[in-house]
């Protein structure tokens, strides 16, 4: 017998219904692609992929009360326009998955084009160890893309914001690119050793 004074147990809702409800709230808040954001937020709380969430919705799987409770504040924060990547803690960038959060810019699709230009320039250098410098590296996106996609290069990355450097350090450590030199330094003073002028 249940205790009549205890609050009712949260209703068990399907993943599909959760996605529809979440996408509707995000649409009202003006989020550009609300269904995608809903799928990514649900994937985050379920610790799975977006594709697995889509499959769960088709199968009629249910959200656990714990997952639904974890999702609610994230949806509120996204409706308040907090970046999705800050909520999930990750941002895809080319072949990398970068850690991001408050204090660092989320890499944009346009940044991937800049990275491609830098990678192409590095590949075109007639050297066994071409050098690249990324000042104000932020999350380390461009530096790490160059280092991983041109593994014979030497990449020097500098950041002088404490908040951003926390994320840069985490990403450099996570990727383990041995050809990256990272420094927390004033950008005007960074990497004098590579200055040929």
CSV table of N, CA, C and O in Angstrom, one decimal, residues 65-188:
chain,number,residue,atom,x,y,z
A,65,UNK,N,12.6,8.0,-14.6
A,65,UNK,CA,12.4,9.2,-13.8
A,65,UNK,C,13.7,10.0,-13.6
A,65,UNK,O,13.7,11.3,-13.6
A,66,UNK,N,14.8,9.3,-13.3
A,66,UNK,CA,16.0,10.0,-13.1
A,66,UNK,C,16.5,10.8,-14.3
A,66,UNK,O,17.0,11.9,-14.2
A,67,UNK,N,16.4,10.2,-15.5
A,67,UNK,CA,16.8,10.9,-16.7
A,67,UNK,C,15.9,12.0,-17.0
A,67,UNK,O,16.4,13.1,-17.4
A,68,UNK,N,14.6,11.9,-16.8
A,68,UNK,CA,13.7,13.0,-17.0
A,68,UNK,C,14.0,14.1,-16.0
A,68,UNK,O,13.9,15.3,-16.4
A,69,UNK,N,14.3,13.8,-14.8
A,69,UNK,CA,14.7,14.9,-13.8
A,69,UNK,C,16.0,15.6,-14.2
A,69,UNK,O,16.1,16.8,-14.0
A,70,UNK,N,16.9,14.8,-14.8
A,70,UNK,CA,18.2,15.4,-15.2
A,70,UNK,C,18.0,16.3,-16.4
A,70,UNK,O,18.7,17.3,-16.6
A,71,UNK,N,17.0,15.9,-17.3
A,71,UNK,CA,16.8,16.7,-18.5
A,71,UNK,C,16.1,18.0,-18.2
A,71,UNK,O,16.5,19.0,-18.9
A,72,UNK,N,15.2,18.1,-17.3
A,72,UNK,CA,14.4,19.3,-17.1
A,72,UNK,C,15.3,20.6,-16.9
A,72,UNK,O,15.0,21.6,-17.6
A,73,UNK,N,16.3,20.6,-16.0
A,73,UNK,CA,17.0,21.9,-15.9
A,73,UNK,C,17.9,22.2,-17.1
A,73,UNK,O,18.1,23.4,-17.4
A,74,UNK,N,18.3,21.2,-17.9
A,74,UNK,CA,19.1,21.4,-19.1
A,74,UNK,C,18.2,22.1,-20.2
A,74,UNK,O,18.6,23.0,-20.9
A,75,UNK,N,16.9,21.7,-20.2
A,75,UNK,CA,16.0,22.3,-21.2
A,75,UNK,C,15.7,23.7,-20.8
A,75,UNK,O,15.7,24.6,-21.6
A,76,UNK,N,15.5,24.0,-19.5
A,76,UNK,CA,15.3,25.3,-19.0
A,76,UNK,C,16.5,26.2,-19.4
A,76,UNK,O,16.3,27.3,-19.9
A,77,UNK,N,17.7,25.7,-19.2
A,77,UNK,CA,18.9,26.5,-19.5
A,77,UNK,C,19.1,26.7,-21.0
A,77,UNK,O,19.4,27.8,-21.5
A,78,UNK,N,18.7,25.7,-21.8
A,78,UNK,CA,18.8,25.9,-23.3
A,78,UNK,C,17.7,26.9,-23.8
A,78,UNK,O,18.0,27.7,-24.6
A,79,UNK,N,16.5,26.8,-23.2
A,79,UNK,CA,15.5,27.8,-23.5
A,79,UNK,C,15.9,29.2,-23.1
A,79,UNK,O,15.5,30.2,-23.8
A,80,UNK,N,16.8,29.4,-22.2
A,80,UNK,CA,17.4,30.7,-21.8
A,80,UNK,C,18.6,31.0,-22.7
A,80,UNK,O,19.3,32.0,-22.4
A,81,UNK,N,18.8,30.2,-23.7
A,81,UNK,CA,19.8,30.5,-24.8
A,81,UNK,C,21.2,30.1,-24.3
A,81,UNK,O,22.2,30.6,-25.0
A,82,UNK,N,21.4,29.3,-23.3
A,82,UNK,CA,22.8,28.9,-23.0
A,82,UNK,C,23.2,27.9,-24.1
A,82,UNK,O,22.4,27.1,-24.6
A,83,UNK,N,24.4,28.0,-24.6
A,83,UNK,CA,24.9,27.2,-25.7
A,83,UNK,C,24.7,25.7,-25.4
A,83,UNK,O,25.0,25.2,-24.3
A,84,UNK,N,24.2,25.0,-26.4
A,84,UNK,CA,24.0,23.6,-26.2
A,84,UNK,C,25.2,22.8,-25.8
A,84,UNK,O,25.3,22.0,-25.0
A,85,UNK,N,26.4,23.2,-26.4
A,85,UNK,CA,27.6,22.6,-26.2
A,85,UNK,C,28.1,22.8,-24.7
A,85,UNK,O,28.8,22.0,-24.2
A,86,UNK,N,27.7,23.9,-24.1
A,86,UNK,CA,28.1,24.2,-22.7
A,86,UNK,C,27.2,23.3,-21.8
A,86,UNK,O,27.7,22.9,-20.8
A,87,UNK,N,26.0,22.9,-22.3
A,87,UNK,CA,25.2,22.0,-21.5
A,87,UNK,C,25.7,20.6,-21.6
A,87,UNK,O,25.6,19.9,-20.6
A,88,UNK,N,26.1,20.2,-22.7
A,88,UNK,CA,26.6,18.8,-22.9
A,88,UNK,C,28.1,18.6,-22.6
A,88,UNK,O,28.5,17.6,-22.3
A,89,UNK,N,28.8,19.8,-22.6
A,89,UNK,CA,30.2,19.8,-22.3
A,89,UNK,C,31.1,19.4,-23.4
A,89,UNK,O,32.3,19.3,-23.2
A,90,UNK,N,30.5,19.2,-24.6
A,90,UNK,CA,31.4,18.8,-25.7
A,90,UNK,C,30.9,19.5,-27.0
A,90,UNK,O,29.8,19.9,-27.1
A,91,UNK,N,31.9,19.6,-27.9
A,91,UNK,CA,31.6,20.2,-29.2
A,91,UNK,C,32.4,19.4,-30.3
A,91,UNK,O,33.6,19.3,-30.2
A,92,UNK,N,31.7,18.9,-31.3
A,92,UNK,CA,32.4,18.3,-32.4
A,92,UNK,C,33.2,19.3,-33.2
A,92,UNK,O,32.7,20.4,-33.5
A,93,UNK,N,34.4,19.0,-33.6
A,93,UNK,CA,35.2,19.9,-34.5
A,93,UNK,C,36.0,19.0,-35.4
A,93,UNK,O,36.9,18.3,-34.9
A,94,UNK,N,35.7,18.9,-36.7
A,94,UNK,CA,36.3,18.1,-37.7
A,94,UNK,C,36.3,16.6,-37.1
A,94,UNK,O,35.2,16.1,-36.8
A,95,UNK,N,37.4,16.0,-36.9
A,95,UNK,CA,37.4,14.6,-36.4
A,95,UNK,C,37.5,14.6,-34.9
A,95,UNK,O,37.6,13.5,-34.3
A,96,UNK,N,37.5,15.7,-34.2
A,96,UNK,CA,37.7,15.8,-32.8
A,96,UNK,C,36.4,16.0,-32.0
A,96,UNK,O,35.5,16.6,-32.6
A,97,UNK,N,36.4,15.6,-30.8
A,97,UNK,CA,35.4,15.9,-29.8
A,97,UNK,C,36.0,16.7,-28.7
A,97,UNK,O,36.8,16.2,-28.0
A,98,UNK,N,35.7,18.0,-28.7
A,98,UNK,CA,36.3,18.9,-27.8
A,98,UNK,C,35.5,19.2,-26.5
A,98,UNK,O,34.3,19.3,-26.6
A,99,UNK,N,36.2,19.3,-25.4
A,99,UNK,CA,35.5,19.7,-24.2
A,99,UNK,C,35.3,21.3,-24.2
A,99,UNK,O,36.3,22.0,-24.5
A,100,UNK,N,34.1,21.7,-23.9
A,100,UNK,CA,33.9,23.2,-23.9
A,100,UNK,C,33.0,23.5,-22.7
A,100,UNK,O,32.3,22.6,-22.2
A,101,UNK,N,32.9,24.7,-22.3
A,101,UNK,CA,32.1,25.2,-21.3
A,101,UNK,C,32.2,26.7,-21.1
A,101,UNK,O,32.8,27.4,-21.9
A,102,UNK,N,31.6,27.2,-20.0
A,102,UNK,CA,31.7,28.6,-19.8
A,102,UNK,C,33.2,29.1,-19.8
A,102,UNK,O,34.1,28.5,-19.2
A,103,UNK,N,33.4,30.2,-20.5
A,103,UNK,CA,34.7,30.8,-20.5
A,103,UNK,C,35.4,30.5,-21.8
A,103,UNK,O,36.5,31.1,-22.1
A,104,UNK,N,34.9,29.7,-22.7
A,104,UNK,CA,35.5,29.4,-24.0
A,104,UNK,C,34.5,29.4,-25.1
A,104,UNK,O,33.3,29.0,-24.9
A,105,UNK,N,34.9,30.0,-26.2
A,105,UNK,CA,33.9,30.0,-27.4
A,105,UNK,C,33.7,28.6,-27.9
A,105,UNK,O,34.7,27.8,-27.9
A,106,UNK,N,32.5,28.3,-28.3
A,106,UNK,CA,32.2,27.0,-29.0
A,106,UNK,C,32.7,27.1,-30.4
A,106,UNK,O,32.4,28.1,-31.1
A,107,UNK,N,33.5,26.2,-30.9
A,107,UNK,CA,34.0,26.2,-32.3
A,107,UNK,C,32.8,26.3,-33.3
A,107,UNK,O,31.8,25.5,-33.1
A,108,UNK,N,32.8,27.1,-34.2
A,108,UNK,CA,31.7,27.3,-35.2
A,108,UNK,C,32.1,26.6,-36.5
A,108,UNK,O,33.2,26.3,-36.8
A,109,UNK,N,31.1,26.3,-37.3
A,109,UNK,CA,31.4,25.6,-38.6
A,109,UNK,C,32.4,26.4,-39.5
A,109,UNK,O,33.2,25.9,-40.1
A,110,UNK,N,32.3,27.8,-39.4
A,110,UNK,CA,33.2,28.6,-40.1
A,110,UNK,C,34.6,28.4,-39.7
A,110,UNK,O,35.6,28.5,-40.4
A,111,UNK,N,34.8,28.1,-38.4
A,111,UNK,CA,36.1,27.8,-37.9
A,111,UNK,C,36.8,26.6,-38.5
A,111,UNK,O,38.0,26.5,-38.7
A,112,UNK,N,35.9,25.6,-38.9
A,112,UNK,CA,36.4,24.4,-39.6
A,112,UNK,C,37.1,24.8,-40.9
A,112,UNK,O,38.1,24.2,-41.4
A,113,UNK,N,36.5,25.8,-41.6
A,113,UNK,CA,37.1,26.3,-42.9
A,113,UNK,C,38.4,27.0,-42.6
A,113,UNK,O,39.3,26.8,-43.4
A,114,UNK,N,38.5,27.8,-41.6
A,114,UNK,CA,39.8,28.4,-41.2
A,114,UNK,C,40.8,27.3,-40.9
A,114,UNK,O,42.0,27.4,-41.4
A,115,UNK,N,40.4,26.3,-40.2
A,115,UNK,CA,41.3,25.2,-39.9
A,115,UNK,C,41.8,24.5,-41.2
A,115,UNK,O,43.0,24.2,-41.3
A,116,UNK,N,40.9,24.3,-42.1
A,116,UNK,CA,41.3,23.7,-43.4
A,116,UNK,C,42.3,24.5,-44.1
A,116,UNK,O,43.3,24.0,-44.7
A,117,UNK,N,42.1,25.8,-44.1
A,117,UNK,CA,43.1,26.7,-44.8
A,117,UNK,C,44.5,26.5,-44.1
A,117,UNK,O,45.5,26.5,-44.8
A,118,UNK,N,44.5,26.5,-42.8
A,118,UNK,CA,45.8,26.3,-42.1
A,118,UNK,C,46.4,25.0,-42.3
A,118,UNK,O,47.6,24.9,-42.5
A,119,UNK,N,45.6,23.9,-42.4
A,119,UNK,CA,46.1,22.6,-42.6
A,119,UNK,C,46.6,22.5,-44.1
A,119,UNK,O,47.7,22.0,-44.3
A,120,UNK,N,45.9,23.1,-45.0
A,120,UNK,CA,46.4,23.1,-46.4
A,120,UNK,C,47.8,23.8,-46.5
A,120,UNK,O,48.7,23.4,-47.2
A,121,UNK,N,47.9,25.0,-45.8
A,121,UNK,CA,49.1,25.7,-45.8
A,121,UNK,C,50.3,24.9,-45.2
A,121,UNK,O,51.4,24.9,-45.7
A,122,UNK,N,50.0,24.2,-44.1
A,122,UNK,CA,51.0,23.4,-43.4
A,122,UNK,C,51.5,22.3,-44.4
A,122,UNK,O,52.7,22.0,-44.5
A,123,UNK,N,50.6,21.7,-45.0
A,123,UNK,CA,50.9,20.6,-45.9
A,123,UNK,C,51.7,21.0,-47.1
A,123,UNK,O,52.5,20.3,-47.7
A,124,UNK,N,51.5,22.3,-47.5
A,124,UNK,CA,52.2,22.9,-48.7
A,124,UNK,C,53.7,23.3,-48.3
A,124,UNK,O,54.5,23.5,-49.3
A,125,UNK,N,54.0,23.3,-47.1
A,125,UNK,CA,55.4,23.8,-46.7
A,125,UNK,C,56.4,22.6,-47.0
A,125,UNK,O,56.1,21.5,-46.6
A,126,UNK,N,57.5,23.0,-47.7
A,126,UNK,CA,58.5,22.0,-48.0
A,126,UNK,C,59.4,21.8,-46.8
A,126,UNK,O,60.5,22.4,-46.8
A,127,UNK,N,58.9,21.1,-45.8
A,127,UNK,CA,59.7,20.9,-44.5
A,127,UNK,C,59.3,19.6,-43.9
A,127,UNK,O,58.2,19.2,-44.0
A,128,UNK,N,60.3,19.0,-43.2
A,128,UNK,CA,60.0,17.8,-42.5
A,128,UNK,C,59.1,18.1,-41.3
A,128,UNK,O,58.5,17.2,-40.7
A,129,UNK,N,59.2,19.3,-40.8
A,129,UNK,CA,58.5,19.7,-39.6
A,129,UNK,C,58.0,21.1,-39.7
A,129,UNK,O,58.5,22.0,-39.0
A,130,UNK,N,57.0,21.3,-40.5
A,130,UNK,CA,56.5,22.7,-40.6
A,130,UNK,C,55.9,23.2,-39.3
A,130,UNK,O,55.4,22.4,-38.5
A,131,UNK,N,56.0,24.5,-39.1
A,131,UNK,CA,55.6,25.1,-37.8
A,131,UNK,C,54.3,26.0,-38.0
A,131,UNK,O,54.2,26.7,-39.0
A,132,UNK,N,53.4,25.8,-37.0
A,132,UNK,CA,52.2,26.6,-37.0
A,132,UNK,C,52.1,27.2,-35.6
A,132,UNK,O,52.4,26.6,-34.6
A,133,UNK,N,51.5,28.4,-35.6
A,133,UNK,CA,51.3,29.1,-34.3
A,133,UNK,C,49.8,29.5,-34.2
A,133,UNK,O,49.3,30.1,-35.2
A,134,UNK,N,49.2,29.2,-33.1
A,134,UNK,CA,47.8,29.6,-32.9
A,134,UNK,C,47.7,30.4,-31.7
A,134,UNK,O,47.8,29.9,-30.5
A,135,UNK,N,47.6,31.7,-31.9
A,135,UNK,CA,47.5,32.7,-30.7
A,135,UNK,C,46.1,32.9,-30.3
A,135,UNK,O,45.2,33.1,-31.2
A,136,UNK,N,45.8,32.8,-29.1
A,136,UNK,CA,44.4,32.9,-28.6
A,136,UNK,C,43.6,31.7,-29.0
A,136,UNK,O,42.5,31.7,-29.6
A,137,UNK,N,44.2,30.5,-28.7
A,137,UNK,CA,43.7,29.2,-29.2
A,137,UNK,C,42.3,28.8,-28.6
A,137,UNK,O,41.7,28.0,-29.2
A,138,UNK,N,41.9,29.4,-27.5
A,138,UNK,CA,40.6,29.1,-27.0
A,138,UNK,C,40.5,27.6,-26.6
A,138,UNK,O,41.3,27.1,-25.8
A,139,UNK,N,39.6,26.9,-27.2
A,139,UNK,CA,39.4,25.5,-26.9
A,139,UNK,C,40.6,24.6,-27.5
A,139,UNK,O,40.7,23.5,-27.1
A,140,UNK,N,41.4,25.2,-28.3
A,140,UNK,CA,42.4,24.5,-29.0
A,140,UNK,C,42.0,23.8,-30.3
A,140,UNK,O,42.7,23.1,-30.9
A,141,UNK,N,40.8,24.2,-30.8
A,141,UNK,CA,40.3,23.5,-31.9
A,141,UNK,C,41.2,23.6,-33.1
A,141,UNK,O,41.5,22.5,-33.7
A,142,UNK,N,41.6,24.8,-33.5
A,142,UNK,CA,42.4,24.9,-34.7
A,142,UNK,C,43.8,24.2,-34.5
A,142,UNK,O,44.3,23.5,-35.4
A,143,UNK,N,44.4,24.5,-33.4
A,143,UNK,CA,45.7,23.9,-33.1
A,143,UNK,C,45.7,22.4,-33.1
A,143,UNK,O,46.6,21.7,-33.7
A,144,UNK,N,44.7,21.8,-32.5
A,144,UNK,CA,44.6,20.4,-32.4
A,144,UNK,C,44.2,19.8,-33.8
A,144,UNK,O,44.7,18.7,-34.1
A,145,UNK,N,43.4,20.5,-34.6
A,145,UNK,CA,43.1,20.0,-35.9
A,145,UNK,C,44.4,20.0,-36.8
A,145,UNK,O,44.7,19.0,-37.4
A,146,UNK,N,45.2,21.0,-36.7
A,146,UNK,CA,46.5,21.0,-37.4
A,146,UNK,C,47.4,19.9,-36.9
A,146,UNK,O,48.0,19.2,-37.7
A,147,UNK,N,47.5,19.8,-35.6
A,147,UNK,CA,48.4,18.8,-35.1
A,147,UNK,C,48.0,17.4,-35.4
A,147,UNK,O,48.9,16.5,-35.7
A,148,UNK,N,46.7,17.1,-35.4
A,148,UNK,CA,46.3,15.7,-35.7
A,148,UNK,C,46.2,15.4,-37.2
A,148,UNK,O,46.5,14.3,-37.6
A,149,UNK,N,45.9,16.4,-38.0
A,149,UNK,CA,45.8,16.2,-39.4
A,149,UNK,C,47.1,16.4,-40.2
A,149,UNK,O,47.2,16.0,-41.3
A,150,UNK,N,48.1,17.0,-39.6
A,150,UNK,CA,49.4,17.2,-40.1
A,150,UNK,C,50.4,16.7,-39.0
A,150,UNK,O,51.0,17.5,-38.4
A,151,UNK,N,50.4,15.4,-38.8
A,151,UNK,CA,51.2,14.9,-37.6
A,151,UNK,C,52.7,15.2,-37.6
A,151,UNK,O,53.3,15.1,-36.6
A,152,UNK,N,53.2,15.5,-38.8
A,152,UNK,CA,54.7,15.8,-38.8
A,152,UNK,C,54.9,17.3,-38.5
A,152,UNK,O,56.1,17.8,-38.5
A,153,UNK,N,53.9,18.1,-38.3
A,153,UNK,CA,54.0,19.5,-38.0
A,153,UNK,C,54.4,19.7,-36.5
A,153,UNK,O,54.2,18.8,-35.7
A,154,UNK,N,54.8,21.0,-36.2
A,154,UNK,CA,55.0,21.4,-34.8
A,154,UNK,C,54.1,22.6,-34.6
A,154,UNK,O,54.2,23.6,-35.3
A,155,UNK,N,53.2,22.4,-33.7
A,155,UNK,CA,52.1,23.4,-33.5
A,155,UNK,C,52.3,24.0,-32.1
A,155,UNK,O,52.4,23.3,-31.1
A,156,UNK,N,52.4,25.4,-32.1
A,156,UNK,CA,52.5,26.1,-30.9
A,156,UNK,C,51.2,26.9,-30.6
A,156,UNK,O,50.7,27.6,-31.5
A,157,UNK,N,50.6,26.6,-29.5
A,157,UNK,CA,49.3,27.2,-29.2
A,157,UNK,C,49.4,28.0,-27.9
A,157,UNK,O,50.0,27.5,-26.9
A,158,UNK,N,48.9,29.2,-27.9
A,158,UNK,CA,49.0,30.1,-26.7
A,158,UNK,C,47.6,30.6,-26.4
A,158,UNK,O,46.8,30.9,-27.2
A,159,UNK,N,47.3,30.8,-25.1
A,159,UNK,CA,46.1,31.3,-24.6
A,159,UNK,C,46.5,32.1,-23.3
A,159,UNK,O,47.3,31.8,-22.6
A,160,UNK,N,45.8,33.3,-23.2
A,160,UNK,CA,46.0,34.1,-22.0
A,160,UNK,C,44.8,34.4,-21.1
A,160,UNK,O,44.8,35.2,-20.2
A,161,UNK,N,43.7,33.7,-21.4
A,161,UNK,CA,42.5,33.7,-20.5
A,161,UNK,C,42.5,32.5,-19.6
A,161,UNK,O,42.5,31.4,-20.2
A,162,UNK,N,42.5,32.7,-18.3
A,162,UNK,CA,42.4,31.6,-17.4
A,162,UNK,C,41.2,30.7,-17.7
A,162,UNK,O,41.3,29.4,-17.7
A,163,UNK,N,40.1,31.3,-17.9
A,163,UNK,CA,38.8,30.5,-18.1
A,163,UNK,C,38.9,29.7,-19.4
A,163,UNK,O,38.5,28.5,-19.4
A,164,UNK,N,39.5,30.2,-20.5
A,164,UNK,CA,39.6,29.4,-21.7
A,164,UNK,C,40.7,28.4,-21.6
A,164,UNK,O,40.6,27.3,-22.1
A,165,UNK,N,41.8,28.7,-20.9
A,165,UNK,CA,43.0,27.8,-20.8
A,165,UNK,C,42.6,26.5,-20.1
A,165,UNK,O,43.2,25.5,-20.5
A,166,UNK,N,41.7,26.6,-19.2
A,166,UNK,CA,41.3,25.3,-18.5
A,166,UNK,C,40.8,24.3,-19.6
A,166,UNK,O,41.1,23.1,-19.5
A,167,UNK,N,40.0,24.8,-20.5
A,167,UNK,CA,39.4,24.0,-21.6
A,167,UNK,C,40.5,23.6,-22.6
A,167,UNK,O,40.6,22.4,-23.0
A,168,UNK,N,41.4,24.5,-22.9
A,168,UNK,CA,42.5,24.2,-23.8
A,168,UNK,C,43.4,23.0,-23.3
A,168,UNK,O,43.7,22.1,-24.0
A,169,UNK,N,43.8,23.2,-22.0
A,169,UNK,CA,44.6,22.2,-21.4
A,169,UNK,C,43.9,20.8,-21.4
A,169,UNK,O,44.5,19.8,-21.7
A,170,UNK,N,42.6,20.8,-21.1
A,170,UNK,CA,41.9,19.5,-21.1
A,170,UNK,C,41.8,18.9,-22.5
A,170,UNK,O,42.0,17.7,-22.6
A,171,UNK,N,41.6,19.7,-23.5
A,171,UNK,CA,41.6,19.2,-24.8
A,171,UNK,C,42.9,18.7,-25.3
A,171,UNK,O,43.0,17.6,-26.0
A,172,UNK,N,44.0,19.4,-25.0
A,172,UNK,CA,45.3,19.0,-25.4
A,172,UNK,C,45.7,17.7,-24.8
A,172,UNK,O,46.2,16.8,-25.4
A,173,UNK,N,45.3,17.6,-23.5
A,173,UNK,CA,45.6,16.3,-22.8
A,173,UNK,C,44.8,15.2,-23.3
A,173,UNK,O,45.3,14.1,-23.4
A,174,UNK,N,43.5,15.5,-23.6
A,174,UNK,CA,42.6,14.4,-24.1
A,174,UNK,C,43.1,13.9,-25.5
A,174,UNK,O,43.0,12.7,-25.7
A,175,UNK,N,43.5,14.8,-26.4
A,175,UNK,CA,43.9,14.4,-27.7
A,175,UNK,C,45.3,13.7,-27.7
A,175,UNK,O,45.6,12.9,-28.6
A,176,UNK,N,46.1,14.1,-26.8
A,176,UNK,CA,47.5,13.6,-26.7
A,176,UNK,C,48.3,13.8,-27.9
A,176,UNK,O,49.0,12.8,-28.4
A,177,UNK,N,48.2,14.9,-28.5
A,177,UNK,CA,49.0,15.2,-29.7
A,177,UNK,C,50.4,15.7,-29.2
A,177,UNK,O,50.5,16.8,-28.7
A,178,UNK,N,51.4,14.8,-29.4
A,178,UNK,CA,52.8,15.1,-28.9
A,178,UNK,C,53.4,16.3,-29.7
A,178,UNK,O,54.5,16.7,-29.2
A,179,UNK,N,52.9,16.7,-30.8
A,179,UNK,CA,53.5,17.8,-31.5
A,179,UNK,C,52.9,19.1,-31.2
A,179,UNK,O,53.1,20.1,-31.9
A,180,UNK,N,52.1,19.3,-30.1
A,180,UNK,CA,51.6,20.5,-29.7
A,180,UNK,C,52.3,21.1,-28.5
A,180,UNK,O,52.5,20.3,-27.5
A,181,UNK,N,52.8,22.3,-28.5
A,181,UNK,CA,53.3,23.0,-27.4
A,181,UNK,C,52.3,24.0,-27.0
A,181,UNK,O,52.0,24.9,-27.7
A,182,UNK,N,51.8,23.9,-25.7
A,182,UNK,CA,50.8,24.8,-25.2
A,182,UNK,C,51.4,25.7,-24.2
A,182,UNK,O,52.1,25.2,-23.3
A,183,UNK,N,51.0,27.0,-24.2
A,183,UNK,CA,51.5,27.9,-23.2
A,183,UNK,C,50.4,28.8,-22.7
A,183,UNK,O,49.6,29.3,-23.6
A,184,UNK,N,50.4,29.1,-21.4
A,184,UNK,CA,49.6,30.1,-20.9
A,184,UNK,C,50.5,31.4,-20.8
A,184,UNK,O,51.4,31.4,-19.9
A,185,UNK,N,50.3,32.3,-21.7
A,185,UNK,CA,51.2,33.4,-21.8
A,185,UNK,C,50.6,34.6,-22.5
A,185,UNK,O,49.6,34.4,-23.3
A,186,UNK,N,51.1,35.8,-22.3
A,186,UNK,CA,50.6,36.9,-23.0
A,186,UNK,C,50.9,36.7,-24.5
A,186,UNK,O,52.0,36.3,-24.8
A,187,UNK,N,49.9,36.9,-25.3
A,187,UNK,CA,50.1,36.6,-26.7
A,187,UNK,C,51.2,37.4,-27.4
A,187,UNK,O,51.9,36.9,-28.3
A,188,UNK,N,51.5,38.6,-26.9
A,188,UNK,CA,52.6,39.4,-27.5
A,188,UNK,C,53.9,38.8,-27.3
A,188,UNK,O,54.9,39.1,-28.0
